[in-house]
């Protein structure tokens, strides 16, 4: 029964992924990401979904997330033009988010009944699960848009910040019910850089300030060549979500990934030193790794020194 429920959750997630594909593919720089055209709700957007190459209106079967791509073998049935791999990748990742995030929230916060798997989970568990599902989907949208356009819409950064406030309110309201050392994804290791006496609000505001100042300094020193103000706003909003010192680990992982990816691009001659590489995809991966793997990563690091 539980397995079937998570299969349904995955299917719901792929539907959200299909919606994210519409938003990210129709987004135009300079326009609102939530505009009627970007959401596919205006006449100018083309009405019903259609092939981007030949304009053929898609049938109901061709709109089923993941399944439609497999049935069409990655090509339009009408004009045989190849379909972007973005479609199945985003749909699959979105489906995975809807399954893994509630499972992670249940495990991290010690909710034995499982969030969404039963009606016995505490109210704050459902709230945190929904907030973090929305966070990961927003990070996914930012990942795709920055990869395509080298920019991050302000609306998405503002939405992330709003989700950060929602997460903080839940942590504060139900602080007594939440297990110890769960204010940070680094658990007790966070105490090495953040005294528990700081409180939830101060900790997360400090995370936002650290993220904004760190990336703001990098933009200033690099004169906007390596990254832009959208990256600063993303770090600030994500810092509000992750808190201190989690935001530092997210940034560190992003820089390591960026260095490795940049080296690969240079070695394969796809980029040269000094060329700009979209940083938001790397940062969102670093933030996601901090959420899911922050505690074991820090534990492994200290184990190297016998701690």
C-alpha positions as a printed Julia matrix, in Angstrom:
307×3 Matrix{Float64}:
  0.0    0.0     0.0
  2.8    2.41    0.94
  4.71   1.55   -2.26
  1.62   2.23   -4.37
  1.2    5.56   -2.6
  4.74   6.64   -3.49
  4.14   5.56   -7.09
  1.18   7.95   -7.12
  3.39  10.66   -5.58
  5.96  10.09   -8.33
  3.25  10.43  -10.99
  2.07  13.68   -9.4
  5.67  14.88   -9.4
  6.1   14.16  -13.11
  3.0   16.26  -13.8
  4.62  19.14  -11.93
  7.76  18.5   -13.97
  5.73  18.78  -17.17
  4.45  22.15  -15.94
  8.02  23.27  -15.14
  9.0   22.36  -18.7
  6.28  24.63  -20.04
  7.39  27.5   -17.8
 11.13  27.17  -18.47
 10.84  26.58  -22.21
  8.43  29.47  -22.77
 10.21  31.87  -20.43
 11.63  34.95  -22.15
 14.27  37.14  -20.44
 12.84  40.46  -19.34
  9.37  39.02  -18.77
  7.82  37.62  -15.64
  8.31  33.9   -15.19
  4.71  33.81  -13.96
  3.27  35.66  -16.97
  0.26  34.22  -18.77
  2.44  33.48  -21.8
  5.1   31.67  -19.79
  2.4   29.62  -18.1
  0.87  28.79  -21.48
 -2.47  30.39  -20.58
 -2.6   33.12  -23.23
 -3.63  32.94  -26.88
 -0.16  34.14  -27.85
  1.36  31.14  -26.1
 -0.3   28.89  -28.64
 -3.21  27.55  -26.59
 -2.82  23.81  -26.22
  0.63  22.24  -26.17
  2.08  21.66  -29.61
  5.27  20.55  -31.33
  7.82  23.37  -31.28
  8.98  22.38  -34.79
  5.87  21.71  -36.89
  3.14  23.18  -34.68
  1.07  19.96  -34.48
 -1.28  19.98  -31.49
 -0.34  17.19  -29.1
 -2.85  14.47  -28.27
 -3.76  13.47  -24.72
 -1.39  10.48  -24.88
  1.44  12.7   -26.08
  0.99  14.86  -22.98
  1.54  12.08  -20.43
  4.81  12.85  -18.61
  7.7   10.45  -19.35
  5.42   7.95  -21.1
  4.86  10.24  -24.08
  8.6   10.67  -24.67
  9.13   6.9   -24.58
  6.16   6.17  -26.87
  7.39   8.73  -29.39
 10.97   7.44  -29.05
 12.19  10.96  -28.51
 10.78  12.31  -31.79
  7.65  14.11  -32.91
  5.24  11.66  -34.53
  4.32  14.2   -37.18
  7.59  15.8   -38.35
 10.06  13.34  -36.75
 12.04  16.24  -35.26
 13.98  15.22  -32.12
 12.42  16.2   -28.8
 14.57  17.9   -26.19
 15.97  15.63  -23.48
 14.91  18.33  -21.06
 11.35  16.96  -21.15
 11.98  13.51  -19.62
 14.86  14.67  -17.4
 12.91  17.46  -15.69
  9.81  15.26  -15.37
 11.82  12.42  -13.81
 13.7   14.7   -11.41
 10.45  16.37  -10.35
  8.88  12.96   -9.73
 11.93  11.92   -7.72
 11.65  15.1    -5.63
  8.06  14.3    -4.69
  9.15  10.87   -3.45
 12.57  11.47   -1.88
 11.91  14.76   -0.08
  8.97  13.48    2.04
 10.98  10.32    2.78
 13.98  12.42    3.79
 11.88  14.74    5.98
 10.41  11.68    7.72
 13.86  10.21    8.33
 15.63  13.45    9.29
 12.99  14.58   11.77
 12.3   11.11   13.15
  8.7   10.81   11.92
  8.18   7.05   12.12
  4.76   7.05   10.44
  6.16   8.73    7.33
  5.04  12.02    5.82
  2.3   11.52    3.19
  2.48   7.74    3.7
 -0.14   7.92    6.45
 -2.4   10.38    8.23
 -0.55   9.89   11.53
  2.39  12.22   10.86
  2.5   15.51   12.83
  1.18  18.64   11.16
  4.59  20.32   11.11
  5.98  17.29    9.24
  3.5   17.78    6.4
  4.28  21.49    6.37
  8.05  21.04    6.17
  7.71  18.35    3.5
  5.55  20.59    1.3
  7.88  23.56    1.8
 10.96  21.55    0.84
  9.24  19.97   -2.17
  8.46  23.5    -3.36
 12.07  24.54   -2.65
 13.53  21.72   -4.74
 11.12  22.38   -7.62
 12.08  26.07   -7.54
 15.77  25.15   -7.53
 15.05  22.9   -10.52
 13.38  25.74  -12.42
 16.32  28.04  -11.61
 18.75  25.32  -12.74
 17.09  25.06  -16.16
 16.49  28.77  -16.76
 20.04  29.79  -15.83
 21.41  27.0   -18.0
 19.36  28.26  -20.95
 19.54  32.03  -20.47
 22.41  32.78  -18.04
 20.05  34.57  -15.65
 17.82  33.91  -12.66
 14.35  35.51  -12.56
 13.86  37.7    -9.48
 10.43  36.15   -8.9
 11.97  32.73   -8.28
 14.49  34.13   -5.8
 11.69  35.98   -3.99
  9.62  32.79   -3.92
 12.61  30.93   -2.41
 12.91  33.61    0.27
  9.18  33.28    1.05
  9.61  29.53    1.39
 12.53  30.21    3.74
 10.29  32.32    5.96
  7.65  29.56    5.92
 10.24  26.95    6.95
 11.5   29.18    9.78
  7.97  29.79   11.08
  7.34  26.03   11.17
 10.65  25.36   12.97
  9.9   28.09   15.53
  6.24  27.14   16.08
  6.99  23.46   16.63
 10.51  23.76   18.05
  9.63  21.73   21.14
  8.35  18.8    19.06
 11.3   18.68   16.66
 14.21  16.42   17.75
 17.43  18.05   18.97
 20.05  19.14   16.45
 17.54  19.22   13.58
 17.63  22.98   13.01
 20.62  22.34   10.74
 21.19  19.67    8.11
 24.67  19.28    9.62
 23.05  18.3    12.95
 25.4   18.67   15.94
 28.36  19.58   13.71
 26.67  22.95   13.17
 27.45  23.82   16.81
 31.12  24.14   15.84
 30.25  27.37   14.01
 26.85  28.31   15.38
 25.96  28.28   19.11
 22.5   26.87   19.81
 21.72  30.05   21.78
 21.48  32.01   18.52
 17.94  30.8    17.94
 16.26  29.74   14.7
 15.52  33.22   13.34
 18.99  34.62   13.99
 20.63  31.48   12.6
 18.74  31.64    9.32
 19.1   35.41    8.96
 22.83  34.93    9.51
 22.8   32.31    6.75
 21.07  34.76    4.4
 23.57  37.5     5.26
 26.53  35.17    4.8
 25.29  33.94    1.42
 24.52  37.43    0.17
 27.79  38.96    1.4
 29.98  36.12    0.14
 28.55  36.13   -3.37
 28.25  39.91   -3.4
 31.97  40.12   -2.67
 32.69  37.65   -5.48
 30.63  39.71   -7.93
 32.44  42.88   -6.82
 35.91  41.34   -7.11
 35.09  39.67  -10.43
 33.32  42.79  -11.73
 30.33  40.67  -12.73
 32.26  38.48  -15.15
 32.02  35.16  -13.28
 28.55  35.63  -11.78
 25.84  38.26  -11.53
 23.42  39.75   -9.03
 20.97  36.92   -9.68
 23.5   34.56   -8.1
 23.81  36.89   -5.1
 20.03  36.9    -4.62
 19.94  33.12   -5.0
 22.62  32.7    -2.32
 20.77  35.1    -0.02
 17.42  33.32   -0.42
 19.0   29.88   -0.11
 20.95  31.06    2.94
 17.65  31.99    4.56
 16.44  28.45    3.88
 19.58  26.57    4.89
 20.79  28.78    7.72
 24.28  29.08    9.14
 26.71  27.31    8.61
 24.89  25.1     6.07
 25.09  27.85    3.43
 28.89  27.71    3.6
 28.91  23.99    2.82
 26.51  24.56   -0.1
 28.82  27.25   -1.49
 31.91  25.09   -0.98
 30.36  22.13   -2.83
 29.25  24.49   -5.63
 32.77  25.87   -6.03
 34.27  22.38   -6.1
 31.74  21.27   -8.72
 32.35  24.46  -10.67
 36.1   23.94  -10.72
 35.75  20.32  -11.83
 33.15  21.14  -14.51
 35.16  24.09  -15.77
 38.24  21.89  -16.09
 36.25  19.34  -18.1
 34.95  22.06  -20.45
 38.43  23.49  -20.97
 40.01  20.07  -21.55
 37.32  19.2   -24.11
 37.8   22.65  -25.71
 34.15  23.55  -25.27
 35.18  26.54  -23.18
 38.36  28.51  -22.62
 39.64  30.18  -19.46
 37.67  33.35  -18.81
 34.48  32.15  -20.52
 31.34  32.49  -18.44
 29.64  29.36  -17.11
 26.13  29.5   -15.54
 26.69  29.16  -11.79
 23.12  28.64  -10.51
 23.0   24.97  -11.64
 26.17  24.31   -9.66
 24.89  26.19   -6.62
 21.53  24.39   -6.6
 23.37  21.07   -6.76
 25.53  22.18   -3.84
 22.45  23.21   -1.87
 20.69  19.92   -2.63
 23.81  17.97   -1.58
 23.9   19.93    1.69
 20.3   18.99    2.46
 20.6   15.3     1.66
 24.3   14.63    2.35
 25.5   17.47    4.58
 25.64  15.44    7.79
 27.44  12.36    6.38
 29.82  14.55    4.35
 30.92  16.53    7.41
 31.11  13.31    9.42
 33.36  11.75    6.78
 35.57  14.86    6.72
 36.14  14.78   10.48
 36.7   11.02   10.42
 39.76  11.63    8.25
 41.31  13.38   11.24
 40.22  10.78   13.76
 37.22  12.67   15.16
